PDB file of C-alpha atoms in Angstrom:
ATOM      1  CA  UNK N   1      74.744  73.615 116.906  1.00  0.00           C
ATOM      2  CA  UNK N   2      77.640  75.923 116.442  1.00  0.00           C
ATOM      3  CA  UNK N   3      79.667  73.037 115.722  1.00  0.00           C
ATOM      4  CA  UNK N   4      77.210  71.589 112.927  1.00  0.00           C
ATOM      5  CA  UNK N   5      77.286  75.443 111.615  1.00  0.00           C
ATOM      6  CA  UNK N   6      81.129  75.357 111.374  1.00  0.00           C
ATOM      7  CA  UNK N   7      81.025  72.000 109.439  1.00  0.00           C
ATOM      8  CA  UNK N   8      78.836  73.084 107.206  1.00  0.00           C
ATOM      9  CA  UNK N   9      80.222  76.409 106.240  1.00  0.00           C
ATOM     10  CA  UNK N  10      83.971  74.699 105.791  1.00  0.00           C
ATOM     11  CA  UNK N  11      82.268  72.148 103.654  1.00  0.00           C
ATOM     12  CA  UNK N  12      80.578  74.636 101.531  1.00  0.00           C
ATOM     13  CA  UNK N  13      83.887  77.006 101.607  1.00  0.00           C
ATOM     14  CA  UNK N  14      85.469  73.699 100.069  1.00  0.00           C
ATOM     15  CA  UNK N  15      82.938  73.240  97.435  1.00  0.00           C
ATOM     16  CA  UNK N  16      82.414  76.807  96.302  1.00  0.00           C
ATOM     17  CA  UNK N  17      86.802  76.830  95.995  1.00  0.00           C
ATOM     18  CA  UNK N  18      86.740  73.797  93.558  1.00  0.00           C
ATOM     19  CA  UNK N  19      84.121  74.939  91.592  1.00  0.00           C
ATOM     20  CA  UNK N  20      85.142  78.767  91.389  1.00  0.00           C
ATOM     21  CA  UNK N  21      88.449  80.574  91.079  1.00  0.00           C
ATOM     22  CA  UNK N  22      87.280  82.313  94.290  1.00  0.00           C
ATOM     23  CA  UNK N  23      89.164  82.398  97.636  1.00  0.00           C
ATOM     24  CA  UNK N  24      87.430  81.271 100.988  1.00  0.00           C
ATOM     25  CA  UNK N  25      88.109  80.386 104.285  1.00  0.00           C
ATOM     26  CA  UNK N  26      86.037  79.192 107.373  1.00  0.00           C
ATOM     27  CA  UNK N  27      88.508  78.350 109.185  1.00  0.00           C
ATOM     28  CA  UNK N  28      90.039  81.703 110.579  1.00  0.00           C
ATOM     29  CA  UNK N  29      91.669  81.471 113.645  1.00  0.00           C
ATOM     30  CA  UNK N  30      92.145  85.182 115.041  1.00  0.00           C
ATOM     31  CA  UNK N  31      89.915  88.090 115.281  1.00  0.00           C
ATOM     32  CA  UNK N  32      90.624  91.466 116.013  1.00  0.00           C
ATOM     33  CA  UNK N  33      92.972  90.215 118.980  1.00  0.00           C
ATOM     34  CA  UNK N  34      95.671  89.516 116.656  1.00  0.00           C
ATOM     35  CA  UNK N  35      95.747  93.021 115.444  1.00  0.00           C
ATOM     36  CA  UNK N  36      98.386  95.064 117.440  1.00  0.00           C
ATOM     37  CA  UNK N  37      97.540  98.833 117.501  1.00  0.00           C
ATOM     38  CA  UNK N  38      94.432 100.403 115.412  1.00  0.00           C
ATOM     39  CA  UNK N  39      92.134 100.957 118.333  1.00  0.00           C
ATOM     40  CA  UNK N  40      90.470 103.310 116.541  1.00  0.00           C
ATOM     41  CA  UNK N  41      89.776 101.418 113.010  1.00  0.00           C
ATOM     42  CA  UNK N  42      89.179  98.336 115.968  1.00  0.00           C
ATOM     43  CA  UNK N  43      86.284 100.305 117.460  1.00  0.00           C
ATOM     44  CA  UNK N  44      84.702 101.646 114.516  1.00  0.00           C
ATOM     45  CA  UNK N  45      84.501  98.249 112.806  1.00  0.00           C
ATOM     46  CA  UNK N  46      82.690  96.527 116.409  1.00  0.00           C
ATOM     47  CA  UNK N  47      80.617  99.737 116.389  1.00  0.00           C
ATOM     48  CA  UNK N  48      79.347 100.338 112.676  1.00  0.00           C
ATOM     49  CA  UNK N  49      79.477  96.099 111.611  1.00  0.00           C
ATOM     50  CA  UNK N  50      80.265  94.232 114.228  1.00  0.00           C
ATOM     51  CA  UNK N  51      76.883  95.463 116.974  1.00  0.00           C
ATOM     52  CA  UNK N  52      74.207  95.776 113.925  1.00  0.00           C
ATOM     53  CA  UNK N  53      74.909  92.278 112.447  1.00  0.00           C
ATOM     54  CA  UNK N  54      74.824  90.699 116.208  1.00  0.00           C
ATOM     55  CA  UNK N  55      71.726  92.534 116.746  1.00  0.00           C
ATOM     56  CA  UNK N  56      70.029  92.643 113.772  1.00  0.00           C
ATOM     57  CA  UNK N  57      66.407  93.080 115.067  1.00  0.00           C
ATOM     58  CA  UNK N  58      67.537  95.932 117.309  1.00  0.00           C
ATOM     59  CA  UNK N  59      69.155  97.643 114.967  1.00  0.00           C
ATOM     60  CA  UNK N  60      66.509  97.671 112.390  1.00  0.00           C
ATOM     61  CA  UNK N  61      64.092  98.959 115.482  1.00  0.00           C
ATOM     62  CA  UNK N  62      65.735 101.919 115.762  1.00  0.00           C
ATOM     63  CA  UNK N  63      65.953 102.534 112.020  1.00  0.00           C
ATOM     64  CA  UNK N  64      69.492 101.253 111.448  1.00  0.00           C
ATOM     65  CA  UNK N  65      70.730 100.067 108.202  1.00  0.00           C
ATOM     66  CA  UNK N  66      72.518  96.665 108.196  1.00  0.00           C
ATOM     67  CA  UNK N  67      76.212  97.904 107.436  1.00  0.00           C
ATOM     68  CA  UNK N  68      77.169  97.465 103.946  1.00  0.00           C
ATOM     69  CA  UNK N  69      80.933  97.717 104.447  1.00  0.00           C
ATOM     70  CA  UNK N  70      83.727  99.859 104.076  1.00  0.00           C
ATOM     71  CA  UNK N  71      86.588 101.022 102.406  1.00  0.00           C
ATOM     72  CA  UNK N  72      90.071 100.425 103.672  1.00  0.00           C
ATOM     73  CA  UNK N  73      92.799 102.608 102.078  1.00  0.00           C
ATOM     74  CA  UNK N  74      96.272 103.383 102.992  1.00  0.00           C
ATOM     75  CA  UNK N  75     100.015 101.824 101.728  1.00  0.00           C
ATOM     76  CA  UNK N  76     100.366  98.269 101.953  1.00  0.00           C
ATOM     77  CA  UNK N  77     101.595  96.435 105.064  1.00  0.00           C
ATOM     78  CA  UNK N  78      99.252  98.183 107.331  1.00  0.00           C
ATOM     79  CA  UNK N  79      96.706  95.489 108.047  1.00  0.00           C
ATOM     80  CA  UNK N  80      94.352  96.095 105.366  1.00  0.00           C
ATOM     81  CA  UNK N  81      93.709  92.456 104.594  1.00  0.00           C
ATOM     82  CA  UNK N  82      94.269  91.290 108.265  1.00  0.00           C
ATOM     83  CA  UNK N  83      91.419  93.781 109.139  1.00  0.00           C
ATOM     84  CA  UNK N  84      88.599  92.257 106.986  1.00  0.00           C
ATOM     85  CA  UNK N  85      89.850  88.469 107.913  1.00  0.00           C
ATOM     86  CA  UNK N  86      89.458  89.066 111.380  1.00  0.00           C
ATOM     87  CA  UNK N  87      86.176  90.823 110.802  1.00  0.00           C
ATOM     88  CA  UNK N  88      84.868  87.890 109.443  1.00  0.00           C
ATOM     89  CA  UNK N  89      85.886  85.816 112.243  1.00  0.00           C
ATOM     90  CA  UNK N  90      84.278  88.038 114.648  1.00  0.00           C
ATOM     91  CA  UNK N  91      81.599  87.662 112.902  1.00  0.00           C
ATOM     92  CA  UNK N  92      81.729  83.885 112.376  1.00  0.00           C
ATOM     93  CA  UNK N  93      80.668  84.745 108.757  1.00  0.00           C
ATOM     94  CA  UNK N  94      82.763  83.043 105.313  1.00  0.00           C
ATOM     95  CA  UNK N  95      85.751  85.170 104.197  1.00  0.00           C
ATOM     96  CA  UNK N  96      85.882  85.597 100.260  1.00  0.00           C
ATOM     97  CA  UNK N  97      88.717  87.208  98.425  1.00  0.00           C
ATOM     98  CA  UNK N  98      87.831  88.561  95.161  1.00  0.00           C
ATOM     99  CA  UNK N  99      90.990  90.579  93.344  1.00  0.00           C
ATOM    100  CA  UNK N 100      90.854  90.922  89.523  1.00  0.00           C
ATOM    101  CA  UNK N 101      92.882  87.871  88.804  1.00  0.00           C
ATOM    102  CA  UNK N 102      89.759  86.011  89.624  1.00  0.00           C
ATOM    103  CA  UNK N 103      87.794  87.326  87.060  1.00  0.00           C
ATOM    104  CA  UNK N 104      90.310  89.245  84.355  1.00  0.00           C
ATOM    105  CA  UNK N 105      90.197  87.032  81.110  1.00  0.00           C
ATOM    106  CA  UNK N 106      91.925  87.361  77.707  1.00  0.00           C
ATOM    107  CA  UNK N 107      88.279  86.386  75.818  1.00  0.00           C
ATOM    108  CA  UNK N 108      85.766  88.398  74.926  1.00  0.00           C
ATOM    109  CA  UNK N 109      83.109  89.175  77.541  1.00  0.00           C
ATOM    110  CA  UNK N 110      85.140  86.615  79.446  1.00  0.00           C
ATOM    111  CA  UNK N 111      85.582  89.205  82.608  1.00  0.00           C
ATOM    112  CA  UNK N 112      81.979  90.059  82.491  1.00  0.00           C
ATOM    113  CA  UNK N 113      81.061  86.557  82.852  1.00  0.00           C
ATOM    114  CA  UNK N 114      83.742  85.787  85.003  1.00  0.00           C
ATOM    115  CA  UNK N 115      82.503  88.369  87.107  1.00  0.00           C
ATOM    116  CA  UNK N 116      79.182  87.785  86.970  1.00  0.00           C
ATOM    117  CA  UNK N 117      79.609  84.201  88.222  1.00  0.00           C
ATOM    118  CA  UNK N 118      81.341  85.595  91.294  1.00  0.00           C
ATOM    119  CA  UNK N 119      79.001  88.016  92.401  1.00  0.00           C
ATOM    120  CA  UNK N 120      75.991  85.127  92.275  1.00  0.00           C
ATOM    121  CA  UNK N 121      78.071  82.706  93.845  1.00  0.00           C
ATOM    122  CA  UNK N 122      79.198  85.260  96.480  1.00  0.00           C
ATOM    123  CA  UNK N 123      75.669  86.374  96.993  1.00  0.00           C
ATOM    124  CA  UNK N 124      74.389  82.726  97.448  1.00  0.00           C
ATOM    125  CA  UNK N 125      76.650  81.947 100.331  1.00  0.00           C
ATOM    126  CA  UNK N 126      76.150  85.781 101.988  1.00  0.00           C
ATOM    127  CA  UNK N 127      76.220  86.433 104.966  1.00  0.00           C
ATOM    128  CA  UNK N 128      80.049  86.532 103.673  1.00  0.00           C
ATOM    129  CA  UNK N 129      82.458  89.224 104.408  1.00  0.00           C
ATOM    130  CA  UNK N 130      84.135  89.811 100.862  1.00  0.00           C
ATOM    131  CA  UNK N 131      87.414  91.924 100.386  1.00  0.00           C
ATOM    132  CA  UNK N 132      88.051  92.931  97.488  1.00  0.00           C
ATOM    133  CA  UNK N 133      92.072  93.595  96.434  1.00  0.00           C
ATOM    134  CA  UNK N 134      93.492  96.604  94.462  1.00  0.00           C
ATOM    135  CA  UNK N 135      89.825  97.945  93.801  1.00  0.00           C
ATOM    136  CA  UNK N 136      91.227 101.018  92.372  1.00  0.00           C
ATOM    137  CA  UNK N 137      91.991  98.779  89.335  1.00  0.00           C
ATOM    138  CA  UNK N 138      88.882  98.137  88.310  1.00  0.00           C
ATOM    139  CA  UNK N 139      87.079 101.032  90.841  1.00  0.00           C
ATOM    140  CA  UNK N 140      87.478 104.219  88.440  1.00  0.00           C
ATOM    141  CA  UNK N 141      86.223 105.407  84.868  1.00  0.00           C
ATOM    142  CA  UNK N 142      88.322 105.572  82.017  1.00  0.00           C
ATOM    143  CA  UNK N 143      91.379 103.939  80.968  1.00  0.00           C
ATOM    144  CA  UNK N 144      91.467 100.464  82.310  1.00  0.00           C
ATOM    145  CA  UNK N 145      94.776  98.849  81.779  1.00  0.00           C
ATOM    146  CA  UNK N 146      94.755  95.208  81.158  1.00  0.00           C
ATOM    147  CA  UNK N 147      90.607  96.088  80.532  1.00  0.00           C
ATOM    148  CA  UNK N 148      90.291  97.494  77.257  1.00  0.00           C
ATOM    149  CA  UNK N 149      87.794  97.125  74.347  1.00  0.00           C
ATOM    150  CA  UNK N 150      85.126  98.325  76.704  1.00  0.00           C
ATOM    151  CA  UNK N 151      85.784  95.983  79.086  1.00  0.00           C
ATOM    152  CA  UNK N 152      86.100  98.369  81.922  1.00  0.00           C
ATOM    153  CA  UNK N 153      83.206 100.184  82.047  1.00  0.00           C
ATOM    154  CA  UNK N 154      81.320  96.953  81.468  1.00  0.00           C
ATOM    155  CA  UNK N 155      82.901  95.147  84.513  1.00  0.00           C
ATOM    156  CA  UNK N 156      82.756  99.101  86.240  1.00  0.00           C
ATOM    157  CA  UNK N 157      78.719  98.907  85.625  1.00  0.00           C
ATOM    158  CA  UNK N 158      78.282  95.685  86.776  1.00  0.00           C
ATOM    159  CA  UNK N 159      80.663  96.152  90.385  1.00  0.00           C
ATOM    160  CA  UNK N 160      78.147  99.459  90.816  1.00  0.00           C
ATOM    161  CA  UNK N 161      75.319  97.598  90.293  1.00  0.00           C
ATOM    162  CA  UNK N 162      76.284  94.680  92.565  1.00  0.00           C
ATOM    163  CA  UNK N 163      77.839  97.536  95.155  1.00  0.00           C
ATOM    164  CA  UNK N 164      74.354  99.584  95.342  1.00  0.00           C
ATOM    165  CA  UNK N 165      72.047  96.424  94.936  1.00  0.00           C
ATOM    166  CA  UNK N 166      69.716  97.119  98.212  1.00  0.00           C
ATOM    167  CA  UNK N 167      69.209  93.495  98.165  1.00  0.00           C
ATOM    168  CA  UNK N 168      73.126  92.649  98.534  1.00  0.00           C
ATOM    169  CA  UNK N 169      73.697  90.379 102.158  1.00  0.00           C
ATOM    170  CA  UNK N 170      77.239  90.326 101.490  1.00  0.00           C
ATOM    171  CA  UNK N 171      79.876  92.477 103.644  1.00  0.00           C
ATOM    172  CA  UNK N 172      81.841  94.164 100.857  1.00  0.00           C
ATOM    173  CA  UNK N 173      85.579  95.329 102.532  1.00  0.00           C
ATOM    174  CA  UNK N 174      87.477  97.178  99.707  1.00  0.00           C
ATOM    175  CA  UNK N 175      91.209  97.735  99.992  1.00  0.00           C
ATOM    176  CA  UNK N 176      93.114 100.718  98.000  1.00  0.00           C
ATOM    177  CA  UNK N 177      96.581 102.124  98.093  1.00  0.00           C
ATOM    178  CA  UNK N 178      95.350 104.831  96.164  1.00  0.00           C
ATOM    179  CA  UNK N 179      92.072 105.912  96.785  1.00  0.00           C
ATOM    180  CA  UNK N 180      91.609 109.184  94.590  1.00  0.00           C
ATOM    181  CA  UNK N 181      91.624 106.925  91.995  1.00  0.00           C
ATOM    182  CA  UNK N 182      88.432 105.055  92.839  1.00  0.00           C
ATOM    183  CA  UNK N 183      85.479 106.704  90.811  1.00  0.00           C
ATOM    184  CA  UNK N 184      82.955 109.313  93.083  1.00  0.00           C
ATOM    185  CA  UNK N 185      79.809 107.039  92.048  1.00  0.00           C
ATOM    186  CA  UNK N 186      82.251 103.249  93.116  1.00  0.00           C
ATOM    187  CA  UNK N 187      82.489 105.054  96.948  1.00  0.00           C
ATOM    188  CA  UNK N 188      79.429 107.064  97.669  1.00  0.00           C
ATOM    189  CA  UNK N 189      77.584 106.469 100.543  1.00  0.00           C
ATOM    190  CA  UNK N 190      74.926 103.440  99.690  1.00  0.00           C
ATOM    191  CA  UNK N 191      77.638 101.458  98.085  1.00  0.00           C
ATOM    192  CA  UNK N 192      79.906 101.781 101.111  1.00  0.00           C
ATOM    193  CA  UNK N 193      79.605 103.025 104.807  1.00  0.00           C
ATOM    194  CA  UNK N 194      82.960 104.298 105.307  1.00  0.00           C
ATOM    195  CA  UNK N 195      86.618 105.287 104.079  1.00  0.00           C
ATOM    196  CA  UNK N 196      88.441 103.808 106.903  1.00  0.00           C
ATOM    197  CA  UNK N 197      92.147 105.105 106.705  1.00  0.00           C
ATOM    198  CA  UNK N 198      94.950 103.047 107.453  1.00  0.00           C
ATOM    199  CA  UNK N 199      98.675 104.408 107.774  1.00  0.00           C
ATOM    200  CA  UNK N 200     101.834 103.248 109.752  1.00  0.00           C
ATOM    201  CA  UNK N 201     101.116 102.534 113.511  1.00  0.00           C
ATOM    202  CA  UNK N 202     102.328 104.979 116.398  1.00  0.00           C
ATOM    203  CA  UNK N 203     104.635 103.741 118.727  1.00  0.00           C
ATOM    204  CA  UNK N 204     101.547 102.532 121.333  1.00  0.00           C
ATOM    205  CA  UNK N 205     100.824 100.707 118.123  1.00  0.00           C
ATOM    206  CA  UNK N 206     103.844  99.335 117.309  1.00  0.00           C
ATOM    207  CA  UNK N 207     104.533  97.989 120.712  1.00  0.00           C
ATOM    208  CA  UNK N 208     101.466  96.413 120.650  1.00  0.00           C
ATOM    209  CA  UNK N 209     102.202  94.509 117.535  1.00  0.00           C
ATOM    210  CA  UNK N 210     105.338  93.491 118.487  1.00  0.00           C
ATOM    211  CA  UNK N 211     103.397  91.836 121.601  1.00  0.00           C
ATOM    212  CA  UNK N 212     100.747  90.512 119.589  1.00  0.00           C
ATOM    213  CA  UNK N 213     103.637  88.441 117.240  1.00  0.00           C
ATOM    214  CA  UNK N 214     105.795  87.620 120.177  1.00  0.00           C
ATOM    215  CA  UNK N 215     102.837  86.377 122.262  1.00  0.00           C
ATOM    216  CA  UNK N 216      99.652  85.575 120.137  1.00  0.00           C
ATOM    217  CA  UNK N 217     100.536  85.256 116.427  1.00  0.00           C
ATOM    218  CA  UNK N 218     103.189  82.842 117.819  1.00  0.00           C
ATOM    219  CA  UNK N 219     104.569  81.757 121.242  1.00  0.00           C
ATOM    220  CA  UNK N 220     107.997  82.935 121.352  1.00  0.00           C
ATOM    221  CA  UNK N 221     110.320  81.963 123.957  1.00  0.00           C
ATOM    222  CA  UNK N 222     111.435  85.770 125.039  1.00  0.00           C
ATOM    223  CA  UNK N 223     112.541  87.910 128.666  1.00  0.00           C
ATOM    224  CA  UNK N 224     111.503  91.260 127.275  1.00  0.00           C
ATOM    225  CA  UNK N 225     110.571  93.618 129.692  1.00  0.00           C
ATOM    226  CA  UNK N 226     107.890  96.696 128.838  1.00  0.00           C
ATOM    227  CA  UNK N 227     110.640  98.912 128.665  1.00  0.00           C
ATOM    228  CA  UNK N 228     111.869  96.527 126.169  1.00  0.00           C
ATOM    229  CA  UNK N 229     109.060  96.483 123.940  1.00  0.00           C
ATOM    230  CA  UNK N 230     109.047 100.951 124.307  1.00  0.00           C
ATOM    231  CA  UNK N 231     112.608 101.207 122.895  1.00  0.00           C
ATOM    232  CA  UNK N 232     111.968  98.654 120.013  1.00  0.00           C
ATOM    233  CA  UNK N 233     109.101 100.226 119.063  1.00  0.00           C
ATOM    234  CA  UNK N 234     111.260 104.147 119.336  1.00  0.00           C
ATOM    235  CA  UNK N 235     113.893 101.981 117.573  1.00  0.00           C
ATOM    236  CA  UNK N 236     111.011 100.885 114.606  1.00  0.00           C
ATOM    237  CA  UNK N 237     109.637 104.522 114.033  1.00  0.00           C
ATOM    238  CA  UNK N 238     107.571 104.093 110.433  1.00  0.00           C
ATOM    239  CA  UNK N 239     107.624 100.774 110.597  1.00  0.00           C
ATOM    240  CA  UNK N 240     104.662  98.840 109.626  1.00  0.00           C
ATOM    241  CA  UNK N 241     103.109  96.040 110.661  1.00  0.00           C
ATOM    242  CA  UNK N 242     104.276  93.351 108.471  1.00  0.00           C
ATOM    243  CA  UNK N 243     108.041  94.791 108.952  1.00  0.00           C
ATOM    244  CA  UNK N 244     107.796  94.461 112.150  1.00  0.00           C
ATOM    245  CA  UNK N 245     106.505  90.783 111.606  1.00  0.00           C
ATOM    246  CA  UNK N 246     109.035  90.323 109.871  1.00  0.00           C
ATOM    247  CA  UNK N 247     111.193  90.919 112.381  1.00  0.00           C
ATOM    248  CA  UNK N 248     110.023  88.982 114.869  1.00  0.00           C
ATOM    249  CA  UNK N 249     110.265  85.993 112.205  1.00  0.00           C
ATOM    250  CA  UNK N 250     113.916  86.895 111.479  1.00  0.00           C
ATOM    251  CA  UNK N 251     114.722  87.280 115.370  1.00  0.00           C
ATOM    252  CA  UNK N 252     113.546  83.546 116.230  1.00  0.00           C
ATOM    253  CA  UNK N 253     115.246  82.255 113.327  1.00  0.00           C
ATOM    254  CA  UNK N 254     118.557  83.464 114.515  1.00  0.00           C
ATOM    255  CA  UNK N 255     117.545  82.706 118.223  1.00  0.00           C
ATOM    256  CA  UNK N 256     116.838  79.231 117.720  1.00  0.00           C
ATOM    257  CA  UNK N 257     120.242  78.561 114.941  1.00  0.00           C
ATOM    258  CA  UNK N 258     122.284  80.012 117.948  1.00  0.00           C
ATOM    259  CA  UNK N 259     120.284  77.614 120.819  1.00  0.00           C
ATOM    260  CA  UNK N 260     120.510  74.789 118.203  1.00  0.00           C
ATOM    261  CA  UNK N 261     124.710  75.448 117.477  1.00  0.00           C
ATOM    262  CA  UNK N 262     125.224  75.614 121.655  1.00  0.00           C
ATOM    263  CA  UNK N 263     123.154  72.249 121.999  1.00  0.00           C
ATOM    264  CA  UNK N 264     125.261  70.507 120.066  1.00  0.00           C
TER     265      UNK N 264
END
């Protein structure tokens, strides 16, 4: 059965992407094991989403709410979008990417429609976790950039509307760099759980990352000890996450040039 479930949601993941300009996968291959670090964030996701969605008659027994979702903010590189992938694979739930390119248009009352064709397709396929990119573009009052005309507040109505639906089945994960510009009534409680933050990884962290990319992202050939891993994470203070990834990539590269060149 779980097998027939996973064929069908790829097959409707494949439809739904030539159809739509939205993103989805059903296919993710890590949960939160691939994260290095973020115990906490790791623990209050399993807690608040994670629990209530795999026991949704127990939760709604004691007078829990299904979770809504949350709101991820912090600079980028720090696992925002890795966070809400793996969520969804924990879940075994349809990942859906929504960011403004999908719905911005250069027509009139394009964006509305635009957007307005997401949110029913997106609601038609929930369960889904959704995360939704650079929401403080379209996530505050005012002034909205490449959304002018009245545009904003148009496609600002209808996210609020969609957001505070009590009906909604989706799992809505925003991501901000900047939160205080997200509008009071786009994060109240109803619309979203929780502002989850997300900054550069301690050292535990950072070890742990460097583990997780060494080890789990990839299998890399490697003899480093745990005192090893402790120094390059001292040496990698305010790094984050995809630096460090970065690393690692770099690291093999020259690893395996150098094996290749003494082969020869």
């Amino acid at each position: 059965k779980s097998r027939d479930a996973a064929i069908i949601a790829r097959l409707k993941a494949q439809v739904i992407e030539k159809t739509t300009p939205l993103e989805v996968k059903s296919n993710l291959l890590h949960g939160f094991e691939r994260i290095g670090g973020y115990q906490a964030q790791k623990d209050l996701f399993h807690r608040s989403i994670v629990l209530p969605l795999r026991n949704p008659d127990l939760a709604r027994e004691m007078g829990l709410a299904l979770p809504r979702g949350d709101i991820l903010f912090g600079p980028p590189g720090t696992s925002k979008s890795i966070f809400a992938a793996a969520l969804a694979k924990e879940l075994g739930l349809l990942f859906v990417r929504l960011s403004p390119e999908h719905f911005l248009g250069s027509l009139v009352g394009q964006s509305e429609r635009n957007l307005r064709d997401s949110i029913k397709t997106i609601e038609e396929m929930a369960p889904c976790v959704v995360f939704m990119e650079e929401g403080d573009r379209y996530g505050g009052r005012g002034a909205g950039g490449e959304l002018d005309g009245g545009t904003h507040e148009r496609v600002f109505s209808q996210l609020l509307e969609w957001l505070g639906d009590s009906q909604r089945r989706s799992i809505v994960i925003l991501n901000t760099n900047v939160p205080e510009r997200l509008d009071a009534a786009f994060s109240r409680e109803g619309r979203f759980d929780a502002r989850i933050p997300f900054l550069a990884p301690d050292a535990e962290g950072r070890k742990a990352i460097f583990k997780i990319h060494l080890e789990t992202v990839r299998q890399v050939p490697h003899n480093l000890t745990e005192r090893d891993l402790e120094d390059l994470a001292e040496l990698t203070d305010l790094w984050k996450g995809n630096m460090i990834e970065e690393l690692v990539k770099r690291a093999n590269r020259l690893a395996f040039v150098e094996a290749a060149t003494t082969a020869k």
